[in-house]
GROMACS .gro file of C-alpha atoms in nm:
model
  336
    1MET     CA    1  -2.660   5.772   2.501
    2LYS     CA    2  -2.460   5.854   2.187
    3LYS     CA    3  -2.446   6.213   2.063
    4ALA     CA    4  -2.450   6.294   1.693
    5LEU     CA    5  -2.390   6.631   1.526
    6ILE     CA    6  -2.535   6.695   1.179
    7THR     CA    7  -2.436   6.986   0.958
    8GLY     CA    8  -2.706   7.054   0.702
    9ILE     CA    9  -2.975   6.911   0.930
   10THR     CA   10  -3.242   7.132   0.771
   11GLY     CA   11  -3.188   6.972   0.430
   12GLN     CA   12  -3.346   6.661   0.282
   13ASP     CA   13  -3.079   6.417   0.402
   14GLY     CA   14  -3.030   6.589   0.737
   15SER     CA   15  -3.397   6.558   0.827
   16TYR     CA   16  -3.417   6.189   0.740
   17LEU     CA   17  -3.089   6.120   0.922
   18ALA     CA   18  -3.211   6.304   1.233
   19GLU     CA   19  -3.522   6.084   1.240
   20LEU     CA   20  -3.315   5.768   1.199
   21LEU     CA   21  -3.072   5.858   1.477
   22LEU     CA   22  -3.349   5.957   1.717
   23GLU     CA   23  -3.519   5.622   1.651
   24LYS     CA   24  -3.187   5.454   1.738
   25GLY     CA   25  -3.170   5.633   2.073
   26TYR     CA   26  -2.924   5.911   1.992
   27GLU     CA   27  -2.917   6.264   2.123
   28VAL     CA   28  -2.910   6.465   1.801
   29HIS     CA   29  -2.758   6.810   1.752
   30GLY     CA   30  -2.791   7.004   1.430
   31ILE     CA   31  -2.621   7.313   1.292
   32VAL     CA   32  -2.843   7.569   1.121
   33ARG     CA   33  -2.751   7.894   0.950
   34ARG     CA   34  -2.911   8.213   1.073
   35ALA     CA   35  -3.156   8.343   0.811
   36SER     CA   36  -3.420   8.614   0.794
   37THR     CA   37  -3.687   8.350   0.729
   38PHE     CA   38  -3.757   8.021   0.902
   39ASN     CA   39  -3.552   7.741   0.744
   40THR     CA   40  -3.629   7.448   0.976
   41GLY     CA   41  -3.944   7.325   0.800
   42ARG     CA   42  -3.805   6.976   0.733
   43VAL     CA   43  -3.734   6.906   1.102
   44ASP     CA   44  -4.008   7.100   1.282
   45HIS     CA   45  -4.242   6.800   1.271
   46ILE     CA   46  -4.001   6.600   1.489
   47TYR     CA   47  -4.101   6.806   1.792
   48ARG     CA   48  -4.467   6.717   1.731
   49ASP     CA   49  -4.429   6.351   1.632
   50PRO     CA   50  -4.525   6.124   1.926
   51HIS     CA   51  -4.308   5.847   1.779
   52LEU     CA   52  -3.993   6.063   1.769
   53PRO     CA   53  -3.831   6.191   2.090
   54GLY     CA   54  -3.805   6.557   1.992
   55THR     CA   55  -3.675   6.637   2.340
   56ARG     CA   56  -3.343   6.485   2.223
   57LEU     CA   57  -3.310   6.717   1.923
   58PHE     CA   58  -3.110   7.038   1.967
   59LEU     CA   59  -3.035   7.304   1.705
   60HIS     CA   60  -2.736   7.539   1.714
   61TYR     CA   61  -2.660   7.843   1.501
   62GLY     CA   62  -2.336   7.802   1.308
   63ASP     CA   63  -2.184   7.807   0.962
   64LEU     CA   64  -1.923   7.602   0.777
   65ASN     CA   65  -1.775   7.934   0.666
   66ASP     CA   66  -1.713   8.028   1.032
   67ALA     CA   67  -1.444   7.819   1.202
   68SER     CA   68  -1.505   7.979   1.543
   69SER     CA   69  -1.869   7.866   1.546
   70MET     CA   70  -1.760   7.512   1.458
   71ASN     CA   71  -1.512   7.508   1.748
   72THR     CA   72  -1.765   7.650   1.993
   73ILE     CA   73  -2.033   7.395   1.901
   74LEU     CA   74  -1.791   7.102   1.914
   75ARG     CA   75  -1.660   7.204   2.257
   76HIS     CA   76  -2.017   7.234   2.384
   77VAL     CA   77  -2.164   6.917   2.229
   78ARG     CA   78  -1.859   6.684   2.217
   79PRO     CA   79  -2.033   6.446   1.973
   80ASP     CA   80  -1.951   6.079   1.926
   81GLU     CA   81  -2.041   6.103   1.557
   82ILE     CA   82  -2.043   6.389   1.305
   83TYR     CA   83  -2.229   6.384   0.976
   84ASN     CA   84  -2.111   6.663   0.746
   85LEU     CA   85  -2.402   6.712   0.507
   86GLY     CA   86  -2.386   7.091   0.485
   87ALA     CA   87  -2.301   7.235   0.143
   88GLN     CA   88  -2.404   7.458  -0.143
   89SER     CA   89  -2.536   7.151  -0.320
   90HIS     CA   90  -2.707   7.275  -0.635
   91VAL     CA   91  -2.490   7.187  -0.935
   92ARG     CA   92  -2.631   7.447  -1.176
   93VAL     CA   93  -2.614   7.722  -0.913
   94SER     CA   94  -2.249   7.637  -0.848
   95PHE     CA   95  -2.163   7.783  -1.190
   96ASP     CA   96  -2.318   8.112  -1.079
   97VAL     CA   97  -2.150   8.120  -0.736
   98PRO     CA   98  -1.832   7.914  -0.781
   99GLU     CA   99  -1.631   8.092  -0.512
  100TYR     CA  100  -1.905   8.057  -0.251
  101THR     CA  101  -1.951   7.691  -0.346
  102GLY     CA  102  -1.579   7.631  -0.297
  103GLU     CA  103  -1.585   7.808   0.041
  104VAL     CA  104  -1.876   7.612   0.185
  105THR     CA  105  -1.863   7.278   0.005
  106GLY     CA  106  -1.484   7.252  -0.012
  107LEU     CA  107  -1.312   7.457   0.258
  108GLY     CA  108  -1.604   7.405   0.498
  109THR     CA  109  -1.494   7.043   0.529
  110VAL     CA  110  -1.137   7.126   0.631
  111ARG     CA  111  -1.267   7.383   0.881
  112LEU     CA  112  -1.476   7.109   1.042
  113LEU     CA  113  -1.193   6.855   1.041
  114GLU     CA  114  -0.955   7.110   1.196
  115ALA     CA  115  -1.214   7.201   1.458
  116VAL     CA  116  -1.236   6.832   1.552
  117ARG     CA  117  -0.858   6.822   1.598
  118ASP     CA  118  -0.846   7.153   1.784
  119THR     CA  119  -1.105   7.037   2.036
  120GLY     CA  120  -0.932   6.705   2.100
  121LEU     CA  121  -1.210   6.493   1.951
  122GLU     CA  122  -0.991   6.270   1.732
  123ALA     CA  123  -1.192   5.965   1.846
  124THR     CA  124  -1.513   6.115   1.703
  125ARG     CA  125  -1.632   5.929   1.396
  126ILE     CA  126  -1.703   6.144   1.092
  127TYR     CA  127  -1.915   6.095   0.783
  128GLN     CA  128  -1.831   6.318   0.487
  129ALA     CA  129  -2.100   6.359   0.221
  130SER     CA  130  -1.927   6.303  -0.112
  131SER     CA  131  -2.109   6.303  -0.444
  132SER     CA  132  -2.141   6.119  -0.774
  133GLU     CA  133  -2.081   6.459  -0.938
  134MET     CA  134  -1.712   6.398  -0.861
  135PHE     CA  135  -1.712   6.139  -1.141
  136GLY     CA  136  -1.863   6.378  -1.394
  137ALA     CA  137  -1.739   6.272  -1.736
  138SER     CA  138  -1.589   5.937  -1.629
  139PRO     CA  139  -1.767   5.654  -1.814
  140PRO     CA  140  -2.016   5.439  -1.622
  141PRO     CA  141  -2.047   5.233  -1.416
  142GLN     CA  142  -1.867   5.440  -1.152
  143GLY     CA  143  -1.724   5.274  -0.841
  144GLU     CA  144  -1.473   5.352  -0.570
  145GLY     CA  145  -1.181   5.306  -0.812
  146THR     CA  146  -1.322   5.520  -1.093
  147PRO     CA  147  -1.112   5.834  -1.164
  148PHE     CA  148  -1.273   6.163  -1.070
  149TYR     CA  149  -1.355   6.399  -1.358
  150PRO     CA  150  -1.581   6.672  -1.215
  151ARG     CA  151  -1.774   6.894  -1.456
  152SER     CA  152  -1.894   7.171  -1.224
  153PRO     CA  153  -1.762   7.392  -0.944
  154TYR     CA  154  -1.974   7.182  -0.708
  155GLY     CA  155  -1.809   6.860  -0.829
  156CYS     CA  156  -1.464   7.017  -0.796
  157ALA     CA  157  -1.537   7.131  -0.440
  158LYS     CA  158  -1.659   6.783  -0.349
  159VAL     CA  159  -1.337   6.630  -0.487
  160TYR     CA  160  -1.139   6.857  -0.253
  161SER     CA  161  -1.360   6.754   0.040
  162TYR     CA  162  -1.313   6.388  -0.049
  163TRP     CA  163  -0.934   6.403  -0.062
  164ILE     CA  164  -0.892   6.624   0.246
  165SER     CA  165  -1.104   6.371   0.437
  166VAL     CA  166  -0.881   6.086   0.316
  167ASN     CA  167  -0.576   6.293   0.409
  168TYR     CA  168  -0.695   6.354   0.765
  169ARG     CA  169  -0.780   5.985   0.800
  170GLU     CA  170  -0.433   5.881   0.688
  171SER     CA  171  -0.238   6.165   0.853
  172TYR     CA  172  -0.404   6.172   1.195
  173GLY     CA  173  -0.571   5.832   1.220
  174MET     CA  174  -0.916   5.991   1.231
  175HIS     CA  175  -1.225   5.777   1.166
  176VAL     CA  176  -1.349   5.954   0.852
  177SER     CA  177  -1.566   5.790   0.586
  178ASN     CA  178  -1.664   5.930   0.247
  179GLY     CA  179  -2.008   5.831   0.128
  180ILE     CA  180  -2.011   5.879  -0.250
  181LEU     CA  181  -2.385   5.904  -0.284
  182PHE     CA  182  -2.547   5.903  -0.624
  183ASN     CA  183  -2.862   6.110  -0.678
  184HIS     CA  184  -3.115   6.050  -0.403
  185GLU     CA  185  -3.456   6.209  -0.391
  186SER     CA  186  -3.773   6.227  -0.182
  187PRO     CA  187  -4.080   6.442  -0.120
  188ARG     CA  188  -3.844   6.662   0.087
  189ARG     CA  189  -3.615   6.736  -0.207
  190GLY     CA  190  -3.574   7.106  -0.282
  191GLU     CA  191  -3.804   7.229  -0.556
  192THR     CA  192  -3.518   7.359  -0.773
  193PHE     CA  193  -3.373   7.007  -0.817
  194VAL     CA  194  -3.492   6.837  -1.134
  195THR     CA  195  -3.680   6.543  -0.978
  196ARG     CA  196  -3.888   6.763  -0.751
  197LYS     CA  197  -3.926   7.024  -1.021
  198VAL     CA  198  -4.083   6.757  -1.241
  199THR     CA  199  -4.315   6.604  -0.980
  200ARG     CA  200  -4.429   6.946  -0.858
  201ALA     CA  201  -4.504   7.057  -1.213
  202ALA     CA  202  -4.687   6.737  -1.308
  203SER     CA  203  -4.909   6.771  -1.001
  204ARG     CA  204  -4.980   7.140  -1.056
  205ILE     CA  205  -5.048   7.094  -1.428
  206LYS     CA  206  -5.290   6.811  -1.352
  207LEU     CA  207  -5.490   7.043  -1.126
  208GLY     CA  208  -5.468   7.342  -1.358
  209VAL     CA  209  -5.241   7.549  -1.135
  210GLN     CA  210  -4.955   7.552  -1.389
  211LYS     CA  211  -4.941   7.538  -1.770
  212LYS     CA  212  -4.590   7.432  -1.874
  213LEU     CA  213  -4.266   7.286  -1.741
  214TYR     CA  214  -3.935   7.416  -1.876
  215LEU     CA  215  -3.630   7.189  -1.857
  216GLY     CA  216  -3.281   7.151  -2.001
  217ASN     CA  217  -3.120   6.824  -2.109
  218LEU     CA  218  -3.385   6.550  -2.115
  219ASP     CA  219  -3.135   6.284  -2.219
  220ALA     CA  220  -2.911   6.311  -1.911
  221LYS     CA  221  -2.915   5.981  -1.720
  222ARG     CA  222  -2.895   5.951  -1.343
  223ASP     CA  223  -2.890   5.675  -1.082
  224TRP     CA  224  -3.183   5.786  -0.866
  225GLY     CA  225  -3.255   5.638  -0.521
  226TYR     CA  226  -3.463   5.724  -0.215
  227ALA     CA  227  -3.296   5.954   0.039
  228LYS     CA  228  -3.453   5.771   0.333
  229ASP     CA  229  -3.275   5.452   0.225
  230TYR     CA  230  -2.945   5.632   0.175
  231VAL     CA  231  -2.915   5.784   0.522
  232GLU     CA  232  -2.906   5.428   0.660
  233ALA     CA  233  -2.588   5.373   0.457
  234MET     CA  234  -2.438   5.686   0.615
  235TRP     CA  235  -2.501   5.549   0.963
  236LEU     CA  236  -2.363   5.205   0.872
  237MET     CA  237  -2.035   5.357   0.749
  238VAL     CA  238  -1.979   5.530   1.082
  239GLN     CA  239  -2.036   5.203   1.271
  240GLN     CA  240  -1.749   5.023   1.094
  241PRO     CA  241  -1.419   4.957   1.280
  242LYS     CA  242  -1.228   5.184   1.041
  243GLY     CA  243  -1.316   5.474   0.816
  244ASP     CA  244  -1.343   5.393   0.445
  245ASP     CA  245  -1.502   5.516   0.123
  246TYR     CA  246  -1.819   5.371  -0.030
  247VAL     CA  247  -2.035   5.429  -0.336
  248VAL     CA  248  -2.405   5.430  -0.249
  249ALA     CA  249  -2.634   5.383  -0.549
  250THR     CA  250  -2.906   5.163  -0.698
  251GLY     CA  251  -2.701   5.039  -0.994
  252GLU     CA  252  -2.982   5.146  -1.227
  253ALA     CA  253  -3.001   5.466  -1.436
  254HIS     CA  254  -3.293   5.654  -1.589
  255SER     CA  255  -3.307   5.961  -1.811
  256VAL     CA  256  -3.479   6.288  -1.726
  257ARG     CA  257  -3.716   6.201  -2.010
  258GLU     CA  258  -3.810   5.875  -1.832
  259LEU     CA  259  -3.863   6.072  -1.512
  260CYS     CA  260  -4.104   6.304  -1.693
  261GLU     CA  261  -4.285   6.012  -1.852
  262ALA     CA  262  -4.331   5.834  -1.518
  263SER     CA  263  -4.433   6.146  -1.325
  264PHE     CA  264  -4.685   6.281  -1.575
  265GLY     CA  265  -4.805   5.926  -1.648
  266HIS     CA  266  -4.887   5.883  -1.279
  267VAL     CA  267  -5.166   6.140  -1.323
  268GLY     CA  268  -5.270   6.029  -1.671
  269LEU     CA  269  -5.087   6.300  -1.868
  270ASP     CA  270  -4.848   6.288  -2.164
  271TYR     CA  271  -4.539   6.488  -2.067
  272ARG     CA  272  -4.475   6.578  -2.434
  273GLU     CA  273  -4.774   6.809  -2.427
  274PHE     CA  274  -4.641   7.012  -2.135
  275VAL     CA  275  -4.259   6.994  -2.122
  276GLU     CA  276  -4.056   7.244  -2.324
  277ILE     CA  277  -3.680   7.283  -2.358
  278ASP     CA  278  -3.527   7.605  -2.229
  279PRO     CA  279  -3.155   7.657  -2.308
  280ARG     CA  280  -3.116   7.851  -1.982
  281TYR     CA  281  -3.129   7.521  -1.796
  282TYR     CA  282  -2.837   7.364  -1.979
  283ARG     CA  283  -2.515   7.349  -1.777
  284PRO     CA  284  -2.197   7.504  -1.920
  285ALA     CA  285  -2.047   7.152  -1.894
  286GLU     CA  286  -2.292   6.862  -1.896
  287VAL     CA  287  -2.273   6.535  -1.704
  288ASP     CA  288  -2.442   6.288  -1.936
  289TYR     CA  289  -2.447   5.955  -1.755
  290LEU     CA  290  -2.403   5.862  -1.389
  291LEU     CA  291  -2.449   5.499  -1.289
  292GLY     CA  292  -2.315   5.374  -0.958
  293ASP     CA  293  -2.167   5.038  -0.862
  294PRO     CA  294  -2.275   4.981  -0.499
  295SER     CA  295  -2.124   4.632  -0.466
  296LYS     CA  296  -1.872   4.734  -0.195
  297ALA     CA  297  -2.144   4.888   0.022
  298GLU     CA  298  -2.360   4.583  -0.030
  299LYS     CA  299  -2.078   4.346   0.066
  300LEU     CA  300  -1.914   4.532   0.357
  301LEU     CA  301  -2.205   4.730   0.499
  302GLY     CA  302  -2.485   4.487   0.419
  303TRP     CA  303  -2.674   4.778   0.262
  304LYS     CA  304  -2.910   4.757  -0.033
  305PRO     CA  305  -3.161   5.009  -0.168
  306ARG     CA  306  -3.518   4.908  -0.087
  307THR     CA  307  -3.710   5.157  -0.301
  308SER     CA  308  -3.742   5.121  -0.678
  309PHE     CA  309  -3.745   5.410  -0.924
  310ALA     CA  310  -4.116   5.356  -0.988
  311GLU     CA  311  -4.194   5.355  -0.616
  312LEU     CA  312  -3.986   5.669  -0.563
  313VAL     CA  313  -4.180   5.853  -0.833
  314ARG     CA  314  -4.506   5.734  -0.678
  315LEU     CA  315  -4.406   5.860  -0.332
  316MET     CA  316  -4.306   6.199  -0.467
  317MET     CA  317  -4.612   6.235  -0.690
  318GLU     CA  318  -4.857   6.147  -0.413
  319SER     CA  319  -4.694   6.399  -0.181
  320ASP     CA  320  -4.688   6.671  -0.445
  321MET     CA  321  -5.046   6.603  -0.552
  322GLU     CA  322  -5.156   6.671  -0.195
  323LEU     CA  323  -4.945   6.987  -0.190
  324ALA     CA  324  -5.099   7.099  -0.521
  325ARG     CA  325  -5.451   7.034  -0.388
  326ARG     CA  326  -5.379   7.257  -0.089
  327GLU     CA  327  -5.241   7.519  -0.324
  328GLN     CA  328  -5.551   7.492  -0.541
  329ARG     CA  329  -5.780   7.528  -0.240
  330ALA     CA  330  -5.585   7.838  -0.138
  331GLY     CA  331  -5.648   7.987  -0.482
  332GLY     CA  332  -5.306   7.932  -0.638
  333ALA     CA  333  -5.264   8.144  -0.949
  334LEU     CA  334  -5.219   7.982  -1.288
  335ASN     CA  335  -4.865   8.030  -1.413
  336GLY     CA  336  -4.621   7.886  -1.660
   0.00000   0.00000   0.00000
């Protein structure tokens, strides 16, 4: 039985990846940060799902800022595969906490790679979560050969993680792959990210639990896919004979305005009546247009996205409508 270790297992991608690996027969270990409130909501259902062997899921307290915890967990688990998904991953927040973002998102990667070397696990295969935000201002379409031009502390930290992963692969012969994933969403997306912010608001406004939605740049274009599809690409990279770098995307971009139109339209509303621009949500440096070229992943991994933009919006809206109904039944207060 293969063992996999996932940093960031309590996030959107980590929860979908844990499900996928359990279905494939893995023993899955996840690293969680100690917090004063429960933060395992996205994986708790695994222990109750009769179709998922929750007895093969183990959680360990640790932190990418703490090298000793990484070493201890690696010595104890000795995983065959590591998926480094942990990060401070909110782009706008990274401008507010740039040093912390660099510590976790950037230096956290080298702490993990060094811990792998220190514990003699050089044969362990590693997936490093890279990001389309590394391309930033580079013109689309963006592929593996596109120059990086990050426009946020988050993007800069991810560029460091990308190159240190390449360096360890080339210096020590480690099996490390960078997955340059473009925006990927789901009903499990955090509510501060724009896609979920929009679908949550559209659902709540439809049911009278919210009045308005405040956003920043409606003309920004993103290549949006479904997170559940994208974790399959992560797994496929780790199964290849050698580590490599791959762009994972749909090859299709939509604006935030189109997202609003589709989400509000799903419940019969005109977004223009409810969406207002708030300058607080503009980034100090904007990324206007991200559009990925996934042809390498399609050719070498045999991976293709299965979920369209329209279907993704439908999935998220149906989930958030049910959440809004529960909120309404619980007497959710009307707010802006």
